[in-house]
């Protein structure tokens, strides 16, 4: 510490350290050095009237040296964590110049340790879990960053403002919110010492990874309720859901299919068993239950009335496109009417011998409300 007192006196005596004529240049202007390693710094005086130059540092000094324009400080081994170093010069006019050298002494971390989040065991989606990471035996605290990683993604990073220069443990806590994306993946902590732009960029140091298990409720891959038509050869009711634990499935089927016992993620209805109605499927696991509804409807087919209408329309279009005149048309219609009359008369004649009421005796007609009462 004596050198500090001496140097303090030196500065106190200095006339005008920051004057324009007072220029000392340090190369490099800043030192980033690993504890135990050597370093050297060149101090050159840019003032022409330099009388003498010197260096002060706790690791070694260079006495005032006359007749030089530069002086190189060489340190064999960096054996201190805090190194206040100064280059100084005295000018002919009595001025003294001082330039301080920033020195960062670092130590690569011995280890990065991640602690299992508590409580142990699988995480539950949506809950927060504290993840503790320690950087062991590292210096200095600033210039350190620590990140929580998941596969190739960085989840969260922290840097440290503590002015610690001596090696020690840097502890950090990340708050991880469990999400299904994390299920089955690995997480780990990674520490980096970054001294750029001046110093070296040291490789990241990783902790051991931790396999994450996240429990989450079933979610359908196609979540909306569906309406399906009985048209095709088969109908697929897709209930596929993802969840952890793996979901169990149960189906609620229309009356005719009640006996079917389905515990699968898909229900396939083939031609003879495509019953219209509401089907529902429930996927459940320890984290929740969710239900999806399917409505199976009859595909719209040709209605008898519609078919007749279409036949009539085609009939008339054909007649008019053939360019027949009114009399031809009249004749044709007249012909049909005549044919109809003939058929009716023939029917009446045919039926009469058996008795008109005999038809009502058929049991299949009993229910008809329009049937005439007994005579
Ligand atoms: C120190 O700087 C001077 C002047 O800039 C230069 O001539 C000399 O080569 C340098 N010495 C070292 C060791 O870098
Ligand atoms: C990291 O180190 C560099 C020295 O190269 C320094 O200039 C910078 O301020 C440091 N960064 C932090 C965040 O402390
Ligand atoms: C599906 O239908 C059910 C019952 O009609 C309804 O409660 C639910 O909100 C519907 N879900 C979706 C996603 O439309
Ligand atoms: C269900 O979905 C998963 C994930 O999307 C997929 O891997 C699987 O093949 C699907 N199963 C069926 C039967 O569609």
XYZ file of C-alpha atoms and ligand atoms in Angstrom:
431
model
C 0.000 0.000 0.000
C 3.028 2.259 0.384
C 3.241 2.767 -3.323
C -0.321 4.186 -3.267
C 0.638 6.800 -0.687
C 3.729 7.697 -2.682
C 1.715 7.885 -5.842
C -1.020 9.940 -4.129
C 1.667 12.441 -3.207
C 2.880 12.476 -6.782
C -0.573 13.353 -8.073
C -1.057 15.990 -5.402
C 2.184 17.712 -6.476
C 1.225 17.539 -10.146
C 0.664 20.942 -11.619
C -1.668 20.445 -14.531
C -2.186 16.792 -15.397
C -4.880 17.286 -17.984
C -3.258 20.051 -20.008
C -3.315 19.889 -23.792
C 0.447 19.417 -23.982
C 0.162 16.446 -21.660
C -0.518 13.386 -23.785
C 0.222 9.792 -22.857
C -1.010 6.945 -25.036
C -1.515 3.440 -23.689
C -1.405 0.427 -25.998
C -3.615 -1.417 -25.372
C -5.753 1.231 -23.635
C -7.251 -1.445 -21.382
C -6.076 -4.860 -20.224
C -8.269 -7.921 -19.763
C -6.120 -10.653 -18.314
C -6.684 -14.047 -16.778
C -5.472 -14.373 -13.206
C -1.926 -15.777 -13.299
C -1.231 -14.739 -16.883
C 1.356 -12.161 -18.002
C 0.570 -8.900 -19.759
C 2.444 -5.883 -21.072
C 1.376 -2.349 -21.839
C 3.187 0.299 -23.823
C 2.950 3.875 -22.627
C 4.167 6.491 -25.092
C 4.395 10.211 -24.504
C 3.159 12.384 -27.339
C 4.644 15.554 -25.794
C 7.940 16.658 -27.415
C 9.268 18.205 -24.189
C 9.144 14.923 -22.227
C 11.822 14.850 -19.557
C 11.221 11.478 -17.907
C 8.644 8.671 -17.686
C 7.617 6.037 -15.139
C 5.048 3.324 -14.284
C 3.336 2.513 -11.008
C 1.411 -0.681 -10.239
C 1.018 -3.118 -7.318
C 2.691 -5.819 -9.422
C 5.757 -3.797 -10.276
C 6.936 -0.303 -11.085
C 9.389 1.325 -13.457
C 11.435 4.121 -11.918
C 11.467 7.514 -13.573
C 13.513 7.055 -16.726
C 15.061 10.024 -18.587
C 15.381 10.523 -22.330
C 12.638 8.081 -23.438
C 9.403 8.625 -25.366
C 7.886 5.282 -24.414
C 8.051 2.875 -21.546
C 6.655 -0.678 -21.489
C 5.230 -2.225 -18.323
C 5.760 -5.989 -18.318
C 4.023 -8.160 -15.745
C 5.115 -11.803 -15.587
C 2.154 -13.089 -13.632
C -1.078 -11.358 -12.700
C -1.279 -12.182 -9.015
C -3.755 -9.542 -7.822
C -7.491 -9.144 -8.454
C -7.480 -5.388 -8.338
C -4.683 -3.585 -10.148
C -4.607 0.202 -10.182
C -1.822 0.998 -12.690
C -0.600 4.401 -13.887
C 1.861 5.650 -16.437
C 3.255 9.113 -15.775
C 5.699 11.590 -17.245
C 7.351 14.835 -16.237
C 7.767 17.567 -18.812
C 10.580 20.139 -19.103
C 8.251 22.903 -17.927
C 7.519 21.034 -14.675
C 4.113 19.667 -15.712
C 3.293 16.089 -14.807
C 1.113 13.800 -16.938
C -0.741 10.749 -15.611
C -2.696 8.088 -17.493
C -4.478 5.344 -15.617
C -4.684 1.822 -17.066
C -7.909 -0.109 -16.516
C -7.089 -3.747 -15.747
C -9.795 -6.422 -15.548
C -8.560 -9.642 -13.966
C -10.808 -12.571 -14.664
C -11.150 -16.180 -13.722
C -13.093 -18.661 -15.809
C -15.863 -20.323 -13.809
C -15.008 -23.703 -12.325
C -18.542 -24.897 -12.944
C -22.113 -23.892 -13.657
C -24.622 -25.775 -11.553
C -28.366 -25.944 -12.047
C -30.576 -27.111 -9.235
C -33.682 -29.151 -9.781
C -36.730 -26.912 -9.498
C -38.795 -27.540 -6.430
C -41.058 -29.329 -5.904
C -39.339 -32.210 -7.671
C -41.211 -34.296 -10.198
C -43.273 -33.237 -13.191
C -44.254 -29.603 -13.633
C -47.840 -28.512 -14.188
C -48.593 -26.244 -17.123
C -49.139 -22.617 -16.160
C -47.318 -22.830 -12.842
C -44.071 -21.009 -12.060
C -40.978 -22.893 -10.997
C -37.848 -21.274 -9.599
C -34.711 -22.542 -11.311
C -31.532 -21.873 -9.355
C -28.231 -21.630 -11.154
C -24.831 -21.027 -9.584
C -21.695 -19.914 -11.349
C -18.925 -21.334 -9.187
C -15.625 -19.598 -8.543
C -15.809 -16.859 -11.131
C -14.474 -13.294 -11.326
C -15.418 -10.571 -11.865
C -19.203 -10.507 -11.452
C -19.800 -7.845 -14.046
C -19.115 -8.937 -17.629
C -20.946 -12.136 -16.737
C -24.210 -13.195 -18.254
C -26.199 -16.254 -17.364
C -28.960 -17.660 -19.555
C -31.539 -20.398 -19.176
C -31.661 -22.482 -22.355
C -34.171 -24.880 -23.845
C -32.908 -26.921 -26.803
C -31.706 -24.178 -29.158
C -33.689 -21.375 -27.608
C -32.748 -18.894 -24.900
C -35.606 -18.634 -22.401
C -34.262 -15.918 -20.123
C -30.972 -14.129 -19.381
C -29.521 -12.211 -16.476
C -26.461 -10.043 -16.045
C -24.881 -8.926 -12.823
C -24.255 -5.471 -11.503
C -22.299 -6.481 -8.384
C -18.827 -4.931 -8.352
C -17.228 -8.165 -7.061
C -13.644 -8.455 -8.220
C -12.619 -11.483 -6.169
C -13.691 -14.940 -7.292
C -16.802 -16.336 -5.684
C -20.176 -17.918 -6.335
C -22.704 -15.955 -8.323
C -26.202 -17.288 -7.633
C -29.209 -16.600 -9.731
C -32.854 -17.638 -9.868
C -34.960 -17.895 -13.012
C -38.710 -18.067 -12.843
C -39.810 -20.663 -15.343
C -43.472 -20.869 -16.299
C -44.212 -24.462 -17.284
C -45.594 -24.768 -20.797
C -46.431 -27.812 -22.905
C -43.727 -26.757 -25.403
C -41.175 -27.614 -22.740
C -42.514 -31.116 -22.176
C -39.924 -33.731 -23.051
C -37.186 -31.190 -23.698
C -34.016 -30.344 -21.836
C -33.187 -27.120 -20.049
C -29.826 -25.941 -18.796
C -27.961 -22.848 -17.625
C -25.143 -21.309 -19.585
C -22.730 -18.677 -18.330
C -20.643 -16.377 -20.473
C -17.886 -13.891 -19.719
C -17.912 -11.218 -22.348
C -15.218 -8.571 -22.343
C -15.796 -7.286 -25.839
C -14.889 -5.118 -27.567
C -11.461 -4.974 -25.891
C -11.039 -8.324 -24.257
C -11.487 -11.942 -25.217
C -14.852 -13.539 -25.802
C -14.765 -16.687 -23.727
C -16.816 -19.778 -24.562
C -20.114 -20.433 -22.847
C -20.017 -22.836 -19.945
C -23.024 -25.123 -19.576
C -24.581 -26.782 -16.592
C -25.788 -30.373 -16.764
C -29.145 -30.483 -18.547
C -32.423 -31.345 -16.903
C -35.177 -33.303 -18.635
C -38.483 -31.472 -18.187
C -41.854 -33.152 -17.839
C -44.878 -30.859 -18.074
C -48.390 -32.115 -17.367
C -51.154 -30.467 -19.357
C -54.819 -31.128 -20.138
C -55.939 -32.712 -23.439
C -56.321 -30.350 -26.369
C -57.929 -31.481 -29.623
C -55.758 -31.143 -32.687
C -58.852 -29.951 -34.587
C -60.806 -28.287 -31.800
C -64.040 -27.044 -33.390
C -67.277 -29.009 -33.340
C -67.932 -30.628 -36.698
C -70.960 -31.268 -38.877
C -70.540 -34.201 -41.251
C -72.764 -35.607 -44.011
C -73.471 -39.299 -44.572
C -72.473 -38.938 -48.206
C -69.174 -40.745 -48.556
C -68.227 -44.380 -48.106
C -66.850 -43.584 -44.653
C -67.004 -40.762 -42.163
C -64.055 -40.086 -39.867
C -64.805 -38.530 -36.492
C -61.408 -37.222 -35.411
C -60.981 -36.769 -31.686
C -57.174 -36.857 -31.677
C -55.939 -34.846 -28.713
C -52.551 -34.162 -27.190
C -52.003 -34.047 -23.475
C -49.746 -35.314 -20.734
C -50.487 -37.911 -19.441
C -51.710 -39.407 -22.736
C -55.491 -38.743 -22.899
C -58.099 -41.465 -22.582
C -61.064 -41.287 -24.949
C -64.720 -42.076 -24.505
C -67.547 -41.663 -26.991
C -71.224 -40.853 -26.602
C -73.048 -42.326 -29.573
C -76.630 -42.175 -30.957
C -79.110 -44.891 -29.901
C -78.448 -47.540 -32.619
C -74.695 -47.498 -31.893
C -74.851 -47.520 -28.087
C -73.391 -51.014 -27.939
C -70.202 -49.996 -29.747
C -67.410 -49.748 -27.225
C -64.972 -47.173 -28.481
C -61.938 -45.964 -26.617
C -60.051 -44.732 -29.631
C -59.044 -41.312 -30.842
C -60.861 -41.778 -34.132
C -64.266 -43.258 -34.923
C -64.798 -44.429 -38.488
C -68.404 -44.876 -39.629
C -68.675 -47.070 -42.722
C -71.681 -47.245 -45.042
C -74.267 -49.344 -43.203
C -73.730 -47.720 -39.804
C -73.793 -44.038 -40.631
C -76.581 -42.999 -38.319
C -77.506 -39.331 -38.246
C -77.372 -37.763 -34.815
C -75.058 -36.195 -32.309
C -71.843 -37.925 -31.396
C -69.544 -36.633 -28.735
C -66.084 -37.571 -27.727
C -64.381 -36.836 -24.430
C -60.632 -36.788 -23.989
C -59.440 -36.747 -20.420
C -56.362 -37.096 -18.281
C -55.338 -36.147 -14.757
C -55.116 -32.483 -15.786
C -58.556 -32.059 -17.299
C -61.373 -33.166 -19.551
C -62.527 -31.749 -22.831
C -65.393 -32.661 -25.133
C -65.954 -32.290 -28.844
C -69.280 -32.650 -30.654
C -69.961 -34.130 -34.086
C -73.308 -33.752 -35.837
C -73.913 -36.340 -38.536
C -76.661 -35.355 -40.965
C -78.300 -37.138 -43.894
C -76.838 -35.921 -47.166
C -79.557 -33.979 -49.068
C -80.894 -36.335 -51.785
C -83.511 -35.743 -54.615
C -87.055 -35.210 -53.207
C -89.864 -36.996 -55.161
C -91.719 -33.697 -55.781
C -88.561 -32.057 -57.006
C -87.871 -34.971 -59.356
C -91.377 -34.673 -60.856
C -90.921 -30.937 -61.327
C -87.620 -31.442 -63.083
C -89.164 -34.097 -65.398
C -92.059 -31.727 -66.250
C -89.716 -28.842 -66.927
C -87.550 -30.973 -69.209
C -90.683 -32.206 -70.968
C -91.917 -28.697 -71.794
C -88.480 -27.422 -72.750
C -88.164 -30.325 -75.195
C -91.593 -29.559 -76.694
C -90.888 -25.868 -77.197
C -87.367 -26.393 -78.476
C -88.768 -28.732 -81.112
C -90.737 -25.726 -82.385
C -94.091 -27.339 -82.301
C -96.986 -24.907 -82.758
C -99.929 -24.507 -80.491
C -102.159 -26.927 -82.317
C -99.556 -29.699 -82.158
C -99.097 -28.977 -78.477
C -102.863 -28.856 -77.946
C -103.162 -32.138 -79.727
C -100.513 -33.742 -77.536
C -102.091 -32.419 -74.319
C -105.506 -33.493 -75.629
C -104.057 -36.932 -76.297
C -102.756 -37.245 -72.726
C -106.110 -36.069 -71.289
C -107.946 -38.601 -73.444
C -105.550 -41.346 -72.332
C -106.126 -40.373 -68.705
C -109.897 -40.512 -69.093
C -109.645 -43.923 -70.752
C -107.463 -45.225 -67.877
C -109.893 -43.912 -65.234
C -112.905 -45.489 -66.949
C -111.024 -48.755 -67.384
C -110.070 -48.672 -63.682
C -113.655 -48.060 -62.579
C -114.879 -50.866 -64.807
C -112.170 -53.170 -63.453
C -112.827 -52.390 -59.811
C -116.656 -52.436 -59.853
C -117.128 -56.211 -60.022
C -115.219 -56.698 -56.724
C -117.107 -53.880 -54.959
C -115.660 -50.391 -54.367
C -115.546 -50.780 -50.563
C -113.540 -53.974 -50.635
C -110.374 -51.856 -50.782
C -111.055 -50.435 -47.305
C -111.025 -53.913 -45.838
C -107.266 -54.157 -46.238
C -105.819 -53.968 -42.742
C -103.034 -51.788 -44.013
C -105.488 -49.024 -44.735
C -107.315 -49.136 -41.412
C -105.453 -46.289 -39.899
C -106.415 -43.814 -42.570
C -108.372 -41.000 -40.959
C -110.033 -40.108 -44.250
C -111.580 -43.527 -44.725
C -115.364 -43.365 -44.697
C -117.238 -44.684 -41.730
C -119.171 -47.963 -41.741
C -122.413 -47.921 -43.739
C 5.569 1.323 -27.903
O 5.149 2.515 -28.610
C 6.166 3.107 -29.373
C 5.654 4.424 -29.911
O 4.299 4.351 -30.250
C 6.611 2.171 -30.448
O 7.658 2.746 -31.211
C 7.114 0.879 -29.797
O 7.440 -0.069 -30.771
C 6.050 0.308 -28.890
N 6.622 -0.810 -28.155
C 5.958 -1.906 -27.912
C 6.648 -2.962 -27.142
O 4.792 -2.055 -28.276
C -17.168 -5.782 -19.907
O -15.831 -5.596 -20.088
C -15.482 -4.509 -20.893
C -13.998 -4.493 -20.997
O -13.618 -5.084 -22.190
C -16.030 -3.226 -20.288
O -15.705 -2.127 -21.090
C -17.521 -3.343 -20.156
O -18.061 -2.232 -19.534
C -17.868 -4.575 -19.383
N -19.278 -4.798 -19.411
C -20.049 -4.835 -18.337
C -21.493 -5.085 -18.572
O -19.608 -4.677 -17.244
C -69.373 -27.380 -29.242
O -70.736 -27.632 -28.917
C -71.022 -27.616 -27.529
C -72.465 -28.062 -27.323
O -73.280 -27.569 -28.336
C -70.769 -26.210 -26.984
O -71.022 -26.162 -25.586
C -69.312 -25.847 -27.243
O -69.086 -24.516 -26.848
C -68.964 -26.018 -28.732
N -67.553 -25.831 -28.866
C -67.013 -25.127 -29.854
C -65.550 -25.049 -29.868
O -67.690 -24.582 -30.707
C -52.803 -37.567 -33.600
O -52.029 -36.398 -33.553
C -50.647 -36.630 -33.408
C -49.977 -35.290 -33.224
O -50.429 -34.348 -34.158
C -50.124 -37.393 -34.600
O -48.758 -37.643 -34.456
C -50.891 -38.689 -34.730
O -50.482 -39.375 -35.897
C -52.371 -38.425 -34.777
N -53.078 -39.707 -34.748
C -54.101 -39.956 -35.552
C -54.720 -41.295 -35.408
O -54.512 -39.118 -36.364
